[in-house]
Amino acid sequence: MSTSYPKSMFGAACGYTLSPAYLDGFYIVIMSSTSQKLKNFICEPMGEKPVTDLAGVGEVLGKRLEAQGFDKAYVVLGQFLVLKKNKELFQDWMKEACQANAKQSADCFQCLSEWCEEFL
């Protein structure tokens, strides 16, 4: 099931996983199940959020990333953008950088990808 929102309300659609499409002056938001952590992250600007606010990054991966200089979510976003938003490259980087498994790196990729769709 999808819900239509006027274009001006698109930013207020937080709480949903956004898979937007623009149709006849409306954004169509397709809801799917995602973690609350992802929903919270994509609802607002990144600012100075710690790396552990990213979906897929808990305390253990967070400490490993911090040890390599990736202490803030925006630093990981920079790497995501350097890798040109390429899922395979990003997941390989996370595996190498902090020993993330496939699910953790996929969740983090989705989180950054959806954040970029909303804010860039």
mmCIF file with all atom_site columns, N, CA and C in Angstrom, residues 65-105:
data_model
loop_
_atom_site.group_PDB
_atom_site.id
_atom_site.type_symbol
_atom_site.label_atom_id
_atom_site.label_alt_id
_atom_site.label_comp_id
_atom_site.label_asym_id
_atom_site.label_entity_id
_atom_site.label_seq_id
_atom_site.pdbx_PDB_ins_code
_atom_site.Cartn_x
_atom_site.Cartn_y
_atom_site.Cartn_z
_atom_site.occupancy
_atom_site.B_iso_or_equiv
_atom_site.pdbx_formal_charge
_atom_site.auth_seq_id
_atom_site.auth_comp_id
_atom_site.auth_asym_id
_atom_site.auth_atom_id
_atom_site.pdbx_PDB_model_num
ATOM 1   N N  . LEU A 1 65  ? 35.429 1.775  13.904 1.00 0.00 ? 65  LEU A N  1
ATOM 2   C CA . LEU A 1 65  ? 35.444 2.896  12.965 1.00 0.00 ? 65  LEU A CA 1
ATOM 3   C C  . LEU A 1 65  ? 36.118 4.115  13.580 1.00 0.00 ? 65  LEU A C  1
ATOM 4   N N  . GLU A 1 66  ? 35.796 4.400  14.842 1.00 0.00 ? 66  GLU A N  1
ATOM 5   C CA . GLU A 1 66  ? 36.408 5.538  15.531 1.00 0.00 ? 66  GLU A CA 1
ATOM 6   C C  . GLU A 1 66  ? 37.925 5.404  15.577 1.00 0.00 ? 66  GLU A C  1
ATOM 7   N N  . ALA A 1 67  ? 38.410 4.189  15.789 1.00 0.00 ? 67  ALA A N  1
ATOM 8   C CA . ALA A 1 67  ? 39.852 3.942  15.847 1.00 0.00 ? 67  ALA A CA 1
ATOM 9   C C  . ALA A 1 67  ? 40.536 4.268  14.519 1.00 0.00 ? 67  ALA A C  1
ATOM 10  N N  . GLN A 1 68  ? 39.770 4.258  13.443 1.00 0.00 ? 68  GLN A N  1
ATOM 11  C CA . GLN A 1 68  ? 40.317 4.572  12.120 1.00 0.00 ? 68  GLN A CA 1
ATOM 12  C C  . GLN A 1 68  ? 39.991 6.002  11.700 1.00 0.00 ? 68  GLN A C  1
ATOM 13  N N  . GLY A 1 69  ? 39.439 6.793  12.620 1.00 0.00 ? 69  GLY A N  1
ATOM 14  C CA . GLY A 1 69  ? 39.152 8.198  12.325 1.00 0.00 ? 69  GLY A CA 1
ATOM 15  C C  . GLY A 1 69  ? 37.737 8.479  11.868 1.00 0.00 ? 69  GLY A C  1
ATOM 16  N N  . PHE A 1 70  ? 36.896 7.476  11.812 1.00 0.00 ? 70  PHE A N  1
ATOM 17  C CA . PHE A 1 70  ? 35.503 7.633  11.386 1.00 0.00 ? 70  PHE A CA 1
ATOM 18  C C  . PHE A 1 70  ? 34.610 7.759  12.618 1.00 0.00 ? 70  PHE A C  1
ATOM 19  N N  . ASP A 1 71  ? 34.759 8.876  13.329 1.00 0.00 ? 71  ASP A N  1
ATOM 20  C CA . ASP A 1 71  ? 34.068 9.059  14.607 1.00 0.00 ? 71  ASP A CA 1
ATOM 21  C C  . ASP A 1 71  ? 32.670 9.653  14.485 1.00 0.00 ? 71  ASP A C  1
ATOM 22  N N  . LYS A 1 72  ? 32.384 10.292 13.384 1.00 0.00 ? 72  LYS A N  1
ATOM 23  C CA . LYS A 1 72  ? 31.078 10.929 13.174 1.00 0.00 ? 72  LYS A CA 1
ATOM 24  C C  . LYS A 1 72  ? 30.410 10.331 11.936 1.00 0.00 ? 72  LYS A C  1
ATOM 25  N N  . ALA A 1 73  ? 29.094 10.382 11.932 1.00 0.00 ? 73  ALA A N  1
ATOM 26  C CA . ALA A 1 73  ? 28.347 9.858  10.786 1.00 0.00 ? 73  ALA A CA 1
ATOM 27  C C  . ALA A 1 73  ? 28.732 10.582 9.499  1.00 0.00 ? 73  ALA A C  1
ATOM 28  N N  . TYR A 1 74  ? 28.986 11.895 9.581  1.00 0.00 ? 74  TYR A N  1
ATOM 29  C CA . TYR A 1 74  ? 29.331 12.636 8.368  1.00 0.00 ? 74  TYR A CA 1
ATOM 30  C C  . TYR A 1 74  ? 30.667 12.200 7.778  1.00 0.00 ? 74  TYR A C  1
ATOM 31  N N  . VAL A 1 75  ? 31.576 11.657 8.595  1.00 0.00 ? 75  VAL A N  1
ATOM 32  C CA . VAL A 1 75  ? 32.851 11.164 8.079  1.00 0.00 ? 75  VAL A CA 1
ATOM 33  C C  . VAL A 1 75  ? 32.607 9.886  7.270  1.00 0.00 ? 75  VAL A C  1
ATOM 34  N N  . VAL A 1 76  ? 31.720 9.034  7.764  1.00 0.00 ? 76  VAL A N  1
ATOM 35  C CA . VAL A 1 76  ? 31.350 7.826  7.013  1.00 0.00 ? 76  VAL A CA 1
ATOM 36  C C  . VAL A 1 76  ? 30.588 8.227  5.746  1.00 0.00 ? 76  VAL A C  1
ATOM 37  N N  . LEU A 1 77  ? 29.746 9.257  5.837  1.00 0.00 ? 77  LEU A N  1
ATOM 38  C CA . LEU A 1 77  ? 29.057 9.766  4.644  1.00 0.00 ? 77  LEU A CA 1
ATOM 39  C C  . LEU A 1 77  ? 30.078 10.198 3.601  1.00 0.00 ? 77  LEU A C  1
ATOM 40  N N  . GLY A 1 78  ? 31.151 10.851 4.030  1.00 0.00 ? 78  GLY A N  1
ATOM 41  C CA . GLY A 1 78  ? 32.195 11.255 3.087  1.00 0.00 ? 78  GLY A CA 1
ATOM 42  C C  . GLY A 1 78  ? 32.775 10.073 2.341  1.00 0.00 ? 78  GLY A C  1
ATOM 43  N N  . GLN A 1 79  ? 33.040 8.992  3.055  1.00 0.00 ? 79  GLN A N  1
ATOM 44  C CA . GLN A 1 79  ? 33.559 7.779  2.414  1.00 0.00 ? 79  GLN A CA 1
ATOM 45  C C  . GLN A 1 79  ? 32.528 7.200  1.449  1.00 0.00 ? 79  GLN A C  1
ATOM 46  N N  . PHE A 1 80  ? 31.264 7.197  1.869  1.00 0.00 ? 80  PHE A N  1
ATOM 47  C CA . PHE A 1 80  ? 30.153 6.733  1.034  1.00 0.00 ? 80  PHE A CA 1
ATOM 48  C C  . PHE A 1 80  ? 30.128 7.512  -0.284 1.00 0.00 ? 80  PHE A C  1
ATOM 49  N N  . LEU A 1 81  ? 30.319 8.824  -0.199 1.00 0.00 ? 81  LEU A N  1
ATOM 50  C CA . LEU A 1 81  ? 30.297 9.660  -1.402 1.00 0.00 ? 81  LEU A CA 1
ATOM 51  C C  . LEU A 1 81  ? 31.560 9.476  -2.242 1.00 0.00 ? 81  LEU A C  1
ATOM 52  N N  . VAL A 1 82  ? 32.721 9.316  -1.589 1.00 0.00 ? 82  VAL A N  1
ATOM 53  C CA . VAL A 1 82  ? 33.965 9.057  -2.313 1.00 0.00 ? 82  VAL A CA 1
ATOM 54  C C  . VAL A 1 82  ? 33.829 7.774  -3.133 1.00 0.00 ? 82  VAL A C  1
ATOM 55  N N  . LEU A 1 83  ? 33.117 6.812  -2.575 1.00 0.00 ? 83  LEU A N  1
ATOM 56  C CA . LEU A 1 83  ? 32.878 5.542  -3.273 1.00 0.00 ? 83  LEU A CA 1
ATOM 57  C C  . LEU A 1 83  ? 31.699 5.628  -4.234 1.00 0.00 ? 83  LEU A C  1
ATOM 58  N N  . LYS A 1 84  ? 31.234 6.843  -4.492 1.00 0.00 ? 84  LYS A N  1
ATOM 59  C CA . LYS A 1 84  ? 30.190 7.150  -5.476 1.00 0.00 ? 84  LYS A CA 1
ATOM 60  C C  . LYS A 1 84  ? 28.878 6.418  -5.219 1.00 0.00 ? 84  LYS A C  1
ATOM 61  N N  . LYS A 1 85  ? 28.542 6.244  -3.935 1.00 0.00 ? 85  LYS A N  1
ATOM 62  C CA . LYS A 1 85  ? 27.290 5.607  -3.528 1.00 0.00 ? 85  LYS A CA 1
ATOM 63  C C  . LYS A 1 85  ? 27.144 4.200  -4.100 1.00 0.00 ? 85  LYS A C  1
ATOM 64  N N  . ASN A 1 86  ? 28.263 3.550  -4.342 1.00 0.00 ? 86  ASN A N  1
ATOM 65  C CA . ASN A 1 86  ? 28.263 2.204  -4.906 1.00 0.00 ? 86  ASN A CA 1
ATOM 66  C C  . ASN A 1 86  ? 28.145 1.192  -3.765 1.00 0.00 ? 86  ASN A C  1
ATOM 67  N N  . LYS A 1 87  ? 27.077 0.424  -3.779 1.00 0.00 ? 87  LYS A N  1
ATOM 68  C CA . LYS A 1 87  ? 26.796 -0.497 -2.688 1.00 0.00 ? 87  LYS A CA 1
ATOM 69  C C  . LYS A 1 87  ? 27.910 -1.521 -2.482 1.00 0.00 ? 87  LYS A C  1
ATOM 70  N N  . GLU A 1 88  ? 28.348 -2.145 -3.545 1.00 0.00 ? 88  GLU A N  1
ATOM 71  C CA . GLU A 1 88  ? 29.378 -3.183 -3.426 1.00 0.00 ? 88  GLU A CA 1
ATOM 72  C C  . GLU A 1 88  ? 30.682 -2.610 -2.868 1.00 0.00 ? 88  GLU A C  1
ATOM 73  N N  . LEU A 1 89  ? 31.110 -1.471 -3.395 1.00 0.00 ? 89  LEU A N  1
ATOM 74  C CA . LEU A 1 89  ? 32.341 -0.851 -2.911 1.00 0.00 ? 89  LEU A CA 1
ATOM 75  C C  . LEU A 1 89  ? 32.209 -0.432 -1.446 1.00 0.00 ? 89  LEU A C  1
ATOM 76  N N  . PHE A 1 90  ? 31.057 0.125  -1.079 1.00 0.00 ? 90  PHE A N  1
ATOM 77  C CA . PHE A 1 90  ? 30.857 0.567  0.299  1.00 0.00 ? 90  PHE A CA 1
ATOM 78  C C  . PHE A 1 90  ? 30.855 -0.628 1.260  1.00 0.00 ? 90  PHE A C  1
ATOM 79  N N  . GLN A 1 91  ? 30.173 -1.680 0.878  1.00 0.00 ? 91  GLN A N  1
ATOM 80  C CA . GLN A 1 91  ? 30.135 -2.856 1.742  1.00 0.00 ? 91  GLN A CA 1
ATOM 81  C C  . GLN A 1 91  ? 31.519 -3.488 1.874  1.00 0.00 ? 91  GLN A C  1
ATOM 82  N N  . ASP A 1 92  ? 32.273 -3.520 0.794  1.00 0.00 ? 92  ASP A N  1
ATOM 83  C CA . ASP A 1 92  ? 33.645 -4.035 0.867  1.00 0.00 ? 92  ASP A CA 1
ATOM 84  C C  . ASP A 1 92  ? 34.490 -3.165 1.790  1.00 0.00 ? 92  ASP A C  1
ATOM 85  N N  . TRP A 1 93  ? 34.330 -1.834 1.693  1.00 0.00 ? 93  TRP A N  1
ATOM 86  C CA . TRP A 1 93  ? 35.069 -0.924 2.557  1.00 0.00 ? 93  TRP A CA 1
ATOM 87  C C  . TRP A 1 93  ? 34.714 -1.162 4.031  1.00 0.00 ? 93  TRP A C  1
ATOM 88  N N  . MET A 1 94  ? 33.419 -1.308 4.337  1.00 0.00 ? 94  MET A N  1
ATOM 89  C CA . MET A 1 94  ? 33.020 -1.543 5.730  1.00 0.00 ? 94  MET A CA 1
ATOM 90  C C  . MET A 1 94  ? 33.570 -2.866 6.260  1.00 0.00 ? 94  MET A C  1
ATOM 91  N N  . LYS A 1 95  ? 33.572 -3.872 5.416  1.00 0.00 ? 95  LYS A N  1
ATOM 92  C CA . LYS A 1 95  ? 34.124 -5.166 5.842  1.00 0.00 ? 95  LYS A CA 1
ATOM 93  C C  . LYS A 1 95  ? 35.601 -5.022 6.187  1.00 0.00 ? 95  LYS A C  1
ATOM 94  N N  . GLU A 1 96  ? 36.317 -4.286 5.353  1.00 0.00 ? 96  GLU A N  1
ATOM 95  C CA . GLU A 1 96  ? 37.744 -4.084 5.564  1.00 0.00 ? 96  GLU A CA 1
ATOM 96  C C  . GLU A 1 96  ? 38.022 -3.134 6.736  1.00 0.00 ? 96  GLU A C  1
ATOM 97  N N  . ALA A 1 97  ? 37.249 -2.067 6.850  1.00 0.00 ? 97  ALA A N  1
ATOM 98  C CA . ALA A 1 97  ? 37.512 -1.027 7.849  1.00 0.00 ? 97  ALA A CA 1
ATOM 99  C C  . ALA A 1 97  ? 37.148 -1.456 9.267  1.00 0.00 ? 97  ALA A C  1
ATOM 100 N N  . CYS A 1 98  ? 36.041 -2.213 9.395  1.00 0.00 ? 98  CYS A N  1
ATOM 101 C CA . CYS A 1 98  ? 35.580 -2.521 10.764 1.00 0.00 ? 98  CYS A CA 1
ATOM 102 C C  . CYS A 1 98  ? 35.040 -3.936 10.922 1.00 0.00 ? 98  CYS A C  1
ATOM 103 N N  . GLN A 1 99  ? 35.303 -4.795 9.951  1.00 0.00 ? 99  GLN A N  1
ATOM 104 C CA . GLN A 1 99  ? 34.849 -6.187 9.972  1.00 0.00 ? 99  GLN A CA 1
ATOM 105 C C  . GLN A 1 99  ? 33.322 -6.311 10.032 1.00 0.00 ? 99  GLN A C  1
ATOM 106 N N  . ALA A 1 100 ? 32.623 -5.375 9.393  1.00 0.00 ? 100 ALA A N  1
ATOM 107 C CA . ALA A 1 100 ? 31.161 -5.439 9.338  1.00 0.00 ? 100 ALA A CA 1
ATOM 108 C C  . ALA A 1 100 ? 30.739 -6.654 8.516  1.00 0.00 ? 100 ALA A C  1
ATOM 109 N N  . ASN A 1 101 ? 29.650 -7.287 8.939  1.00 0.00 ? 101 ASN A N  1
ATOM 110 C CA . ASN A 1 101 ? 29.120 -8.389 8.140  1.00 0.00 ? 101 ASN A CA 1
ATOM 111 C C  . ASN A 1 101 ? 28.211 -7.824 7.042  1.00 0.00 ? 101 ASN A C  1
ATOM 112 N N  . ALA A 1 102 ? 27.689 -8.700 6.202  1.00 0.00 ? 102 ALA A N  1
ATOM 113 C CA . ALA A 1 102 ? 26.892 -8.256 5.057  1.00 0.00 ? 102 ALA A CA 1
ATOM 114 C C  . ALA A 1 102 ? 25.638 -7.482 5.486  1.00 0.00 ? 102 ALA A C  1
ATOM 115 N N  . LYS A 1 103 ? 24.959 -7.942 6.534  1.00 0.00 ? 103 LYS A N  1
ATOM 116 C CA . LYS A 1 103 ? 23.748 -7.247 6.982  1.00 0.00 ? 103 LYS A CA 1
ATOM 117 C C  . LYS A 1 103 ? 24.070 -5.881 7.557  1.00 0.00 ? 103 LYS A C  1
ATOM 118 N N  . GLN A 1 104 ? 25.097 -5.802 8.374  1.00 0.00 ? 104 GLN A N  1
ATOM 119 C CA . GLN A 1 104 ? 25.476 -4.523 8.980  1.00 0.00 ? 104 GLN A CA 1
ATOM 120 C C  . GLN A 1 104 ? 25.854 -3.501 7.912  1.00 0.00 ? 104 GLN A C  1
ATOM 121 N N  . SER A 1 105 ? 26.655 -3.920 6.962  1.00 0.00 ? 105 SER A N  1
ATOM 122 C CA . SER A 1 105 ? 27.082 -2.986 5.912  1.00 0.00 ? 105 SER A CA 1
ATOM 123 C C  . SER A 1 105 ? 25.927 -2.628 4.982  1.00 0.00 ? 105 SER A C  1
#
